[in-house]
Coordinates of C-alpha atoms in Angstrom, one line a residue:
Chain A
X7 CA 229.8 212.9 67.7
X8 CA 231.7 214.7 65.1
X9 CA 234.5 212.4 63.9
X10 CA 237.1 214.7 62.5
X11 CA 240.2 213.6 64.3
X12 CA 240.9 217.3 65.4
X13 CA 243.6 218.3 67.8
X14 CA 242.2 219.1 71.2
X15 CA 243.4 222.6 71.6
X16 CA 243.2 225.3 74.4
X17 CA 240.5 227.3 72.6
X18 CA 238.0 224.4 72.4
X19 CA 239.1 222.3 75.4
X20 CA 237.4 224.3 78.1
X21 CA 233.9 224.0 76.7
X22 CA 234.4 220.4 75.8
X23 CA 235.8 219.3 79.1
X24 CA 233.0 221.1 81.0
X25 CA 230.5 219.1 78.9
X26 CA 231.7 215.7 80.1
X27 CA 231.7 214.3 83.6
X28 CA 233.0 210.8 83.1
X29 CA 236.4 209.8 81.7
X30 CA 237.2 206.3 80.6
X31 CA 240.9 205.5 80.1
X32 CA 242.4 202.6 78.2
X33 CA 245.5 201.5 80.3
X34 CA 248.5 200.2 78.3
X35 CA 249.5 202.7 75.7
X36 CA 247.5 205.5 77.3
X37 CA 248.2 205.8 81.1
X38 CA 251.3 203.7 81.0
X39 CA 253.7 201.7 78.8
X40 CA 254.7 198.5 80.3
X41 CA 256.0 199.6 83.7
X42 CA 256.1 203.3 83.2
X43 CA 253.3 205.9 83.5
X44 CA 253.2 208.2 80.5
X45 CA 254.3 211.8 81.2
X46 CA 251.7 213.8 83.1
X47 CA 249.2 210.9 83.3
X48 CA 249.2 210.6 87.1
X49 CA 248.8 214.4 87.5
X50 CA 246.0 214.6 84.9
X51 CA 243.9 212.0 86.7
X52 CA 244.5 213.7 90.1
X53 CA 243.2 216.9 88.6
X54 CA 240.2 215.3 87.0
X55 CA 239.3 213.8 90.5
X56 CA 239.6 217.3 92.1
X57 CA 237.2 218.6 89.5
X58 CA 234.8 215.8 90.5
X59 CA 235.0 214.0 87.2
X60 CA 234.4 210.3 87.4
X61 CA 237.4 208.2 86.3
X62 CA 237.6 204.6 85.1
X63 CA 240.3 202.3 84.0
X64 CA 238.9 200.4 81.0
X65 CA 241.1 197.5 79.6
X66 CA 240.5 194.4 77.2
X67 CA 243.4 192.6 79.0
X68 CA 241.7 189.5 80.5
X69 CA 244.7 188.2 82.5
X70 CA 244.3 190.4 85.6
X71 CA 241.5 190.7 88.2
X72 CA 240.3 194.1 89.4
X73 CA 242.5 193.6 92.6
X74 CA 245.5 193.0 90.4
X75 CA 244.8 196.2 88.5
X76 CA 244.4 198.3 91.7
X77 CA 247.9 197.1 92.7
X78 CA 249.4 197.9 89.4
X79 CA 247.8 201.4 89.4
X80 CA 249.2 202.1 92.9
X81 CA 252.7 200.9 91.9
X82 CA 252.7 203.4 89.0
X83 CA 251.4 206.2 91.2
X84 CA 247.8 206.2 90.1
X85 CA 245.1 206.4 92.8
X86 CA 242.5 203.6 92.0
X87 CA 239.6 201.9 93.7
X88 CA 238.4 198.5 92.7
X89 CA 235.0 200.0 91.5
X90 CA 236.9 202.1 89.0
X91 CA 238.6 199.0 87.3
X92 CA 236.7 197.9 84.2
X93 CA 238.8 194.9 83.0
X94 CA 237.4 192.2 80.7
X95 CA 238.0 189.4 83.3
X96 CA 235.5 191.3 85.6
X97 CA 233.2 192.2 82.9
X98 CA 232.9 188.7 81.6
X99 CA 232.3 187.2 85.0
X100 CA 229.5 189.8 85.7
X101 CA 228.1 189.3 82.1
X102 CA 228.0 185.5 82.7
X103 CA 226.4 186.0 86.2
X104 CA 223.5 188.1 84.5
X105 CA 222.9 185.5 81.7
X106 CA 223.6 182.0 83.1
X107 CA 221.0 179.9 84.9
X108 CA 221.8 179.1 88.5
X109 CA 224.3 176.4 89.1
X110 CA 225.9 176.7 85.6
X111 CA 229.4 175.5 84.9
X112 CA 231.8 177.2 82.6
X113 CA 234.6 175.6 80.4
X114 CA 237.2 178.5 80.6
X115 CA 240.3 179.4 78.6
X116 CA 241.9 181.9 80.8
X117 CA 244.6 183.0 83.3
X118 CA 244.4 183.1 87.1
X119 CA 243.0 186.7 87.1
X120 CA 240.0 185.5 85.2
X121 CA 239.4 182.6 87.4
X122 CA 239.6 184.9 90.5
X123 CA 236.7 187.1 89.0
X124 CA 234.7 184.0 88.2
X125 CA 235.1 182.7 91.8
X126 CA 234.1 186.1 93.2
X127 CA 231.0 186.0 91.1
X128 CA 230.2 182.5 92.3
X129 CA 230.6 180.8 89.0
X130 CA 231.8 177.2 88.8
X131 CA 234.4 176.6 86.1
X132 CA 236.8 174.0 84.7
X133 CA 239.5 174.0 82.1
X134 CA 242.2 176.3 83.3
X135 CA 245.9 175.3 83.2
X136 CA 247.9 173.1 80.7
X137 CA 246.0 170.3 79.0
X138 CA 247.9 168.5 76.3
X139 CA 246.7 165.9 73.6
X140 CA 248.0 162.4 73.6
X141 CA 247.2 159.3 71.6
X142 CA 245.5 159.3 68.2
X143 CA 242.2 160.4 66.8
X144 CA 240.6 157.1 67.8
X145 CA 241.3 158.0 71.4
X146 CA 240.5 161.8 70.9
X147 CA 236.9 161.0 70.0
X148 CA 236.5 159.2 73.3
X149 CA 237.5 162.3 75.2
X150 CA 235.0 162.6 78.2
X151 CA 233.0 165.9 78.3
X152 CA 231.6 167.2 81.6
X153 CA 227.8 166.8 81.4
X154 CA 227.3 169.9 83.5
X155 CA 229.1 172.4 81.3
X156 CA 226.7 174.8 79.6
X157 CA 229.0 177.7 78.7
X158 CA 232.5 178.4 77.2
X159 CA 234.4 181.5 78.1
X160 CA 237.5 182.5 76.1
X161 CA 240.2 184.9 77.3
X162 CA 243.9 185.1 76.9
X163 CA 245.4 181.6 77.5
X164 CA 249.1 180.9 77.1
X165 CA 248.2 177.2 77.6
X166 CA 246.3 177.1 74.3
X167 CA 246.6 173.5 72.9
X168 CA 244.9 171.2 70.4
X169 CA 243.0 169.4 73.3
X170 CA 241.8 172.7 74.9
X171 CA 240.5 174.0 71.5
X172 CA 238.9 170.6 70.9
X173 CA 237.1 170.6 74.3
X174 CA 236.1 174.4 74.0
X175 CA 234.6 173.8 70.5
X176 CA 232.8 170.6 71.6
X177 CA 231.2 172.4 74.6
X178 CA 230.3 175.4 72.4
X179 CA 228.5 173.2 69.9
X180 CA 226.4 171.8 72.7
X181 CA 222.6 172.6 72.2
X182 CA 221.9 175.9 74.0
X183 CA 225.5 176.5 75.2
X184 CA 226.5 180.0 75.9
X185 CA 229.6 181.1 74.1
X186 CA 231.4 184.3 75.3
X187 CA 234.9 185.9 74.8
X188 CA 236.6 188.7 76.5
X189 CA 238.1 190.4 73.4
X190 CA 239.7 189.8 70.0
X191 CA 242.8 191.9 70.2
X192 CA 245.2 190.0 67.8
X193 CA 248.5 190.9 69.6
X194 CA 249.9 192.6 72.7
X195 CA 251.7 195.9 71.9
X196 CA 255.4 195.2 72.0
X197 CA 258.3 196.5 70.0
X198 CA 260.7 194.2 68.3
X199 CA 260.6 191.3 65.9
X200 CA 258.5 189.0 68.2
X201 CA 254.7 189.0 67.7
X202 CA 253.1 188.4 71.1
X203 CA 249.7 186.8 70.2
X204 CA 246.6 188.3 71.9
X205 CA 243.2 186.8 73.0
X206 CA 242.1 187.1 69.3
X207 CA 244.2 184.1 68.5
X208 CA 242.4 181.9 71.1
X209 CA 239.1 183.2 69.9
X210 CA 240.0 182.6 66.2
X211 CA 241.1 179.0 66.9
X212 CA 238.0 178.0 68.9
X213 CA 235.4 179.9 66.8
X214 CA 236.8 178.2 63.6
X215 CA 236.6 174.7 65.2
X216 CA 233.1 175.4 66.6
X217 CA 231.8 177.0 63.5
X218 CA 230.1 179.7 65.7
X219 CA 230.9 183.2 66.8
X220 CA 231.0 184.0 70.5
X221 CA 229.6 187.2 72.1
X222 CA 232.4 189.4 72.8
X223 CA 232.1 191.6 75.9
X224 CA 235.2 193.8 75.5
X225 CA 235.9 196.8 73.3
X226 CA 234.7 197.6 70.7
X227 CA 231.5 195.7 71.6
X228 CA 228.6 197.0 73.8
X229 CA 228.5 194.8 76.9
X230 CA 231.4 196.5 78.5
X231 CA 229.8 199.9 78.3
X232 CA 226.4 198.6 79.2
X233 CA 227.8 197.4 82.5
X234 CA 229.5 200.9 83.2
X235 CA 226.3 202.7 82.2
X236 CA 224.0 200.6 84.4
X237 CA 226.3 200.3 87.5
X238 CA 227.5 203.9 87.6
X239 CA 224.6 205.9 86.1
X240 CA 226.9 207.2 83.2
X241 CA 225.4 209.1 80.3
X242 CA 227.0 208.3 77.0
X243 CA 227.0 211.8 75.7
X244 CA 228.6 213.1 78.9
X245 CA 231.4 210.6 78.7
X246 CA 234.7 210.5 76.8
X247 CA 236.9 207.5 76.0
X248 CA 240.6 208.1 75.8
X249 CA 242.5 205.4 74.0
X250 CA 245.4 204.5 71.7
X251 CA 243.7 201.8 69.4
X252 CA 241.3 202.7 66.7
X253 CA 239.8 199.3 66.1
X254 CA 239.0 198.7 69.9
X255 CA 239.0 202.0 71.9
X256 CA 237.8 204.5 69.4
X257 CA 235.4 202.2 67.7
X258 CA 234.0 201.4 71.1
X259 CA 233.3 205.0 71.8
X260 CA 231.7 205.5 68.4
X261 CA 229.6 202.2 68.8
X262 CA 228.3 203.3 72.2
X263 CA 227.8 207.1 71.4
X264 CA 230.7 208.4 73.6
X265 CA 233.1 211.2 72.9
X266 CA 236.6 210.1 72.0
X267 CA 240.2 211.3 72.3
X268 CA 243.0 209.4 70.6
X269 CA 246.5 209.6 72.2
X270 CA 249.7 209.0 70.3
X271 CA 251.6 207.1 73.0
X272 CA 250.4 203.6 72.0
X273 CA 249.5 201.5 68.9
X274 CA 247.9 203.8 66.4
X275 CA 249.5 206.8 64.5
X276 CA 247.9 210.0 63.5
X277 CA 248.5 209.1 59.9
X278 CA 246.4 206.0 60.4
X279 CA 243.6 207.9 61.9
X280 CA 243.7 210.6 59.2
X281 CA 243.8 207.8 56.4
X282 CA 240.6 206.5 57.8
X283 CA 238.8 209.7 57.0
X284 CA 239.4 209.0 53.3
X285 CA 237.8 205.6 53.4
X286 CA 234.2 204.8 52.3
X287 CA 234.0 201.8 54.6
X288 CA 231.7 202.1 57.5
X289 CA 234.1 199.9 59.6
X290 CA 236.7 202.5 59.0
X291 CA 234.5 205.5 59.6
X292 CA 233.6 204.1 63.0
X293 CA 237.3 204.1 63.9
X294 CA 237.8 207.8 63.5
X295 CA 238.4 209.7 66.9
X296 CA 236.7 213.0 67.6
X297 CA 239.9 214.6 69.0
X298 CA 243.5 213.6 69.4
X299 CA 246.4 214.6 71.8
X300 CA 250.0 213.7 71.7
X301 CA 249.7 212.2 75.2
X302 CA 247.1 212.2 78.0
X303 CA 249.4 214.5 80.1
X304 CA 248.5 217.3 77.6
X305 CA 245.0 217.4 79.1
X306 CA 246.4 218.8 82.4
X307 CA 246.9 222.3 81.2
X308 CA 243.3 222.5 80.0
X309 CA 241.9 221.6 83.4
X310 CA 243.0 224.8 85.3
Chain B
X26 CA 229.4 174.0 34.0
X27 CA 225.6 173.8 34.7
X28 CA 225.2 173.9 38.4
X29 CA 221.8 172.4 39.1
X30 CA 222.6 169.6 41.5
X31 CA 220.9 167.0 39.3
X32 CA 220.8 163.3 40.2
X33 CA 223.2 161.5 37.6
X34 CA 220.9 159.0 36.1
X35 CA 221.3 156.3 33.5
X36 CA 219.8 158.3 30.6
X37 CA 222.5 161.1 30.9
X38 CA 225.4 159.2 32.4
X39 CA 226.6 157.7 29.3
X40 CA 227.1 160.8 27.3
X41 CA 228.5 162.6 30.4
X42 CA 231.0 159.9 31.3
X43 CA 232.2 159.6 27.7
X44 CA 232.9 163.3 27.7
X45 CA 235.4 163.2 30.7
X46 CA 238.7 161.4 30.7
X47 CA 240.0 162.4 34.3
X48 CA 238.4 161.4 37.6
X49 CA 239.5 163.3 40.8
X50 CA 238.3 161.6 44.0
X51 CA 238.2 163.2 47.4
X52 CA 239.1 160.4 49.8
X53 CA 237.5 160.4 53.3
X54 CA 233.8 160.6 52.9
X55 CA 233.9 159.4 49.2
X56 CA 236.2 156.5 48.7
X57 CA 236.2 155.5 52.3
X58 CA 234.9 156.3 55.7
X59 CA 237.6 155.9 58.3
X60 CA 238.8 152.3 57.8
X61 CA 236.2 151.1 55.4
X62 CA 235.8 151.6 51.6
X63 CA 232.3 152.8 50.7
X64 CA 230.2 150.3 48.9
X65 CA 231.3 149.7 45.4
X66 CA 234.2 152.2 45.4
X67 CA 236.8 149.8 44.8
X68 CA 235.0 148.2 41.8
X69 CA 234.2 151.6 40.4
X70 CA 237.7 152.7 40.3
X71 CA 238.8 149.5 38.7
X72 CA 236.3 149.8 36.0
X73 CA 237.3 153.5 35.4
X74 CA 240.9 152.2 34.8
X75 CA 239.8 149.5 32.5
X76 CA 238.1 152.3 30.4
X77 CA 241.5 154.1 30.4
X78 CA 240.2 156.9 32.5
X79 CA 242.8 158.7 34.6
X80 CA 242.2 158.5 38.4
X81 CA 243.6 160.6 41.1
X82 CA 243.2 160.6 44.8
X83 CA 242.8 164.3 45.9
X84 CA 242.8 165.2 49.6
X85 CA 243.2 168.2 51.9
X86 CA 244.6 166.0 54.7
X87 CA 248.1 167.2 55.3
X88 CA 249.2 164.7 57.8
X89 CA 250.2 162.0 55.5
X90 CA 252.8 161.6 52.7
X91 CA 252.0 160.3 49.3
X92 CA 253.8 157.0 50.3
X93 CA 251.5 156.8 53.4
X94 CA 248.4 157.2 51.1
X95 CA 249.6 154.5 48.8
X96 CA 249.7 152.2 51.8
X97 CA 246.3 153.2 53.0
X98 CA 244.7 152.8 49.6
X99 CA 246.2 149.2 49.2
X100 CA 244.9 148.3 52.7
X101 CA 241.4 149.2 51.7
X102 CA 241.6 147.3 48.4
X103 CA 242.3 150.4 46.0
X104 CA 244.9 150.1 43.5
X105 CA 247.1 153.3 43.7
X106 CA 250.4 154.5 42.5
X107 CA 252.3 157.4 44.2
X108 CA 251.9 159.6 41.2
X109 CA 248.0 159.4 41.5
X110 CA 248.0 160.7 45.1
X111 CA 247.5 164.4 45.3
X112 CA 247.7 165.2 49.0
X113 CA 248.3 168.7 50.4
X114 CA 251.5 167.7 52.1
X115 CA 252.9 166.9 48.7
X116 CA 251.3 169.8 46.8
X117 CA 252.6 172.3 49.5
X118 CA 256.1 171.0 49.3
X119 CA 256.0 171.1 45.4
X120 CA 254.5 174.6 45.5
X121 CA 257.2 175.8 47.9
X122 CA 259.9 174.2 45.7
X123 CA 258.6 176.2 42.8
X124 CA 258.4 179.7 44.5
X125 CA 261.2 179.6 47.1
X126 CA 264.8 180.9 46.4
X127 CA 267.5 178.2 46.7
X128 CA 268.6 177.4 50.2
X129 CA 265.4 178.7 51.8
X130 CA 264.4 177.5 55.3
X131 CA 260.8 176.9 56.3
X132 CA 259.2 177.2 59.7
X133 CA 256.6 174.5 59.6
X134 CA 253.6 173.5 61.6
X135 CA 252.8 170.0 60.5
X136 CA 253.0 166.3 61.2
X137 CA 255.6 163.7 60.1
X138 CA 253.9 163.0 56.7
X139 CA 254.5 166.7 55.6
X140 CA 258.0 166.7 56.9
X141 CA 258.7 163.7 54.6
X142 CA 257.3 165.6 51.7
X143 CA 259.6 168.6 52.5
X144 CA 262.5 166.3 52.8
X145 CA 261.8 164.7 49.4
X146 CA 261.5 168.1 47.8
X147 CA 264.9 169.1 49.4
X148 CA 263.5 171.9 51.5
X149 CA 265.1 172.7 54.8
X150 CA 262.7 173.1 57.6
X151 CA 262.4 173.7 61.5
X152 CA 259.6 173.8 63.9
X153 CA 258.0 170.4 64.0
X154 CA 257.0 168.7 67.2
X155 CA 256.0 170.1 70.7
X156 CA 257.2 173.5 71.7
X157 CA 255.8 174.9 74.9
X158 CA 255.9 178.4 76.3
X159 CA 257.6 179.1 79.7
X160 CA 258.4 182.2 81.7
X161 CA 256.7 185.6 81.2
X162 CA 256.2 188.1 78.5
X163 CA 259.6 189.7 79.4
X164 CA 261.2 186.4 78.4
X165 CA 258.9 185.7 75.5
X166 CA 260.1 188.9 73.6
X167 CA 263.6 187.5 73.9
X168 CA 262.7 184.4 72.0
X169 CA 265.5 183.8 69.4
X170 CA 264.3 183.6 65.8
X171 CA 266.3 181.7 63.1
X172 CA 267.8 184.4 60.8
X173 CA 267.6 181.9 57.8
X174 CA 263.9 181.3 58.0
X175 CA 262.1 183.0 55.0
X176 CA 258.8 181.0 54.9
X177 CA 256.1 179.7 57.1
X178 CA 254.2 176.6 56.2
X179 CA 251.0 175.7 58.1
X180 CA 249.3 172.3 58.1
X181 CA 247.6 170.2 60.6
X182 CA 249.5 170.2 63.8
X183 CA 248.2 168.6 67.0
X184 CA 251.2 170.2 68.8
X185 CA 249.8 173.8 68.3
X186 CA 250.8 175.9 71.2
X187 CA 251.2 179.6 72.2
X188 CA 254.9 179.5 71.5
X189 CA 254.5 177.9 68.0
X190 CA 251.8 180.5 67.0
X191 CA 254.2 183.3 68.3
X192 CA 257.0 181.9 66.2
X193 CA 255.0 181.4 63.1
X194 CA 253.4 184.8 63.3
X195 CA 256.9 186.5 63.9
X196 CA 258.4 184.7 61.0
X197 CA 255.3 185.4 58.7
X198 CA 255.7 189.2 59.6
X199 CA 259.4 189.3 58.4
X200 CA 259.8 191.4 55.3
X201 CA 259.5 189.4 52.2
X202 CA 258.4 186.2 54.1
X203 CA 256.4 183.5 52.2
X204 CA 253.3 182.3 54.0
X205 CA 251.6 179.2 52.8
X206 CA 248.9 176.9 54.2
X207 CA 247.9 173.5 53.1
X208 CA 244.0 174.0 53.7
X209 CA 241.5 175.6 56.0
X210 CA 239.0 172.7 56.8
X211 CA 237.7 173.6 60.2
X212 CA 237.2 170.1 61.4
X213 CA 237.7 166.4 60.6
X214 CA 234.5 164.5 59.8
X215 CA 233.6 162.5 62.9
X216 CA 230.4 161.4 64.4
X217 CA 229.7 162.1 68.1
X218 CA 229.8 165.0 70.5
X219 CA 233.6 165.6 70.1
X220 CA 234.7 168.3 67.5
X221 CA 238.0 167.2 66.1
X222 CA 239.7 170.6 65.0
X223 CA 241.2 170.7 61.5
X224 CA 244.0 172.6 59.9
X225 CA 241.7 175.6 59.7
X226 CA 242.2 176.1 63.5
X227 CA 246.1 176.4 63.0
X228 CA 245.7 178.8 60.1
X229 CA 243.1 180.9 62.0
X230 CA 245.3 181.2 65.0
X231 CA 248.5 182.1 63.0
X232 CA 247.0 184.4 60.5
X233 CA 245.1 186.4 63.3
X234 CA 248.5 187.0 65.1
X235 CA 250.3 187.7 62.0
X236 CA 247.6 190.0 60.7
X237 CA 248.2 188.5 57.3
X238 CA 246.5 185.8 55.1
X239 CA 248.5 182.9 53.8
X240 CA 248.3 181.4 50.2
X241 CA 246.3 178.2 50.6
X242 CA 247.3 175.5 48.2
X243 CA 244.5 172.9 49.0
X244 CA 240.8 172.8 47.9
X245 CA 239.0 175.1 47.1
X246 CA 241.9 177.1 45.8
X247 CA 243.8 176.9 42.6
X248 CA 247.3 175.7 43.3
X249 CA 246.3 172.1 43.8
X250 CA 244.5 171.8 40.3
X251 CA 247.2 173.9 38.7
X252 CA 249.8 171.2 39.8
X253 CA 247.6 168.4 38.4
X254 CA 246.9 170.2 35.2
X255 CA 250.6 171.0 34.6
X256 CA 252.0 167.5 35.6
X257 CA 249.5 165.3 33.9
X258 CA 248.3 167.4 31.0
X259 CA 244.7 167.4 32.3
X260 CA 242.1 169.5 30.6
X261 CA 239.6 171.1 33.1
X262 CA 236.5 170.6 31.0
X263 CA 237.3 166.9 30.4
X264 CA 237.8 166.4 34.2
X265 CA 235.3 165.6 36.9
X266 CA 235.7 166.1 40.7
X267 CA 233.8 163.7 43.0
X268 CA 233.5 165.0 46.6
X269 CA 231.4 165.2 49.7
X270 CA 232.2 168.7 50.9
X271 CA 230.5 171.7 49.2
X272 CA 232.8 174.4 50.5
X273 CA 236.0 172.5 49.5
X274 CA 235.5 169.8 46.8
X275 CA 232.6 171.4 44.9
X276 CA 233.8 174.9 45.2
X277 CA 237.2 173.7 44.0
X278 CA 235.6 172.0 40.9
X279 CA 233.6 175.4 40.1
X280 CA 236.6 177.6 40.8
X281 CA 238.9 175.6 38.5
X282 CA 236.2 174.9 35.7
X283 CA 235.9 171.2 36.4
X284 CA 232.8 169.1 36.3
X285 CA 231.5 168.0 39.7
X286 CA 229.6 165.1 41.4
X287 CA 228.6 165.3 44.9
X288 CA 228.3 162.1 46.9
X289 CA 226.1 161.7 50.0
X290 CA 228.4 159.3 51.9
X291 CA 230.3 162.2 53.7
X292 CA 229.8 165.6 55.2
X293 CA 227.2 167.4 53.1
X294 CA 223.5 166.5 52.7
X295 CA 221.4 166.9 49.5
X296 CA 219.2 169.5 51.5
X297 CA 222.3 171.7 52.0
X298 CA 223.1 171.6 48.2
X299 CA 219.6 172.3 47.2
X300 CA 219.3 175.2 49.8
X301 CA 222.3 176.8 48.2
X302 CA 220.4 177.0 44.9
X303 CA 218.1 179.5 46.6
X304 CA 220.9 181.8 47.7
X305 CA 222.0 185.0 46.1
X306 CA 225.4 184.8 47.5
X307 CA 228.2 184.1 44.9
X308 CA 230.1 182.2 47.5
X309 CA 227.0 179.9 47.9
X310 CA 226.4 179.6 44.1
X311 CA 230.0 178.4 43.8
X312 CA 229.2 175.4 46.0
X313 CA 226.4 173.9 44.0
X314 CA 227.4 170.6 42.3
X315 CA 226.6 169.8 38.7
X316 CA 225.5 166.2 39.5
X317 CA 225.0 164.1 42.7
X318 CA 224.9 160.4 43.5
X319 CA 224.1 158.6 46.7
X320 CA 227.5 156.9 46.6
X321 CA 230.4 156.6 44.3
X322 CA 229.6 152.9 43.8
X323 CA 226.5 154.0 41.8
X324 CA 228.7 155.0 39.1
X325 CA 229.7 151.5 38.3
X326 CA 226.6 150.4 36.5
X327 CA 226.8 153.4 34.1
X328 CA 230.3 152.3 33.0
X329 CA 229.2 149.1 31.3

């Protein structure tokens, strides 16, 4: 795809939109900000559906299940079916189901939404909830590990603790252990002076202790799109990803051969995207979007 | 220094040992393993002192103060003065004293030994001890930050939590904030199936959230040797570092222009060191020791 960060304007939009039949939308920063839909987003999605375009909600957030996201969409006025929700809790559970031997057991760092997806996929798991260290190193080395655990799954976990990192790293070091993470976003997008750490913090802590990198299923990595392509018969070159983050959404589109539209209602700015076009780094080049729009609602007028 | 990982043998030891007057010893894995001095270590140090060699105990461990280490040395039979203990808790406190404006306040992730060194250096600090997250993200963003904090110091902290990472990252993002870490060792050396996470886990978590790298004072970085050189009038090319870790001890020696001896009583193996000699990577080349010995006690016979 041509990566020139060009504004999607009326004169080129018609032909471009006719050439794609699947629309993948990042959620926070694109369709909504916190509890408010972005202007025109609901109407744009309705219109795409009327034109028989496929629509998917694609998010790295690992704290919610697909059922949770359907509820959230309906609350904000979006029509959504569970099959259209591609969240990392779901993708990770499906990915594990596809690679793990029968009767595997997963040590998981994650919130209830992720546990629900694991339960639905029939995957046994331990590790959720608070787990705090006591005693001294002499006792720590006596920590009992579950002999059945053959996999570690890392997602967002507000209960991150020294003991949980110790257990996750110890399981991940086991011979033949599977090691998977939902995503590596370093923070959640919030205004103000408080940095809200993202799943990337959990992943950084455990992979440092384990001295081993996990397979990451979420954007910008392949497994999330592989699942969409396989389950819904989606063609990369007839698919467009709409996102607000260059190093996840747009890089994912470029990694997977999708068209891309950046919107300016979330994390990244137009200046950041334009600055990447001056870089020699391949990592930077992969973050340049094909098109941009001020907001997703601007697409609506092109759909008449 | 010639980096050829050559066994230090009787025929070359005499000339080499006469050419150095300062001996820097890593502790765990070199002078002792847990609660036991390695064979001949006590006698070797005594002999070095008799020959008027300067001796220092140089450790990345940030949990103990210099006073704690003097006690531990005496328990294991080593003679030691507080001035000879170069531990990262002390180095970090002295480093902060040298760079911070008067009346600074530090948000610290660390154990009591580090707090003692900060107190001794007259540096105000907050943040130690357990600090657990409650509520939801709506409340998290309201977390009150101390307006006086202008520095973050990261060391080993068994109380690592989501809230502590959030606070450390938020302070580190402040305009003009100082951001310092003791070391980045990923684990503590222990046998068995349990991985005991090191300070590197704390550093990885906070630097990911803060999207910023700290200055690291411990091995393999310069500040620790700069302090020794300045305080004790030590010449790099008349100094030898004796260590068991290639990516801290030996790399530090090579980064700072010191002679180096690897001992095989700790983390690294001879095969690992020899394997590095086949690598094209500069990072790997920097980890090749000048000499090796099975154990530090083998030095004793060369000192007659």
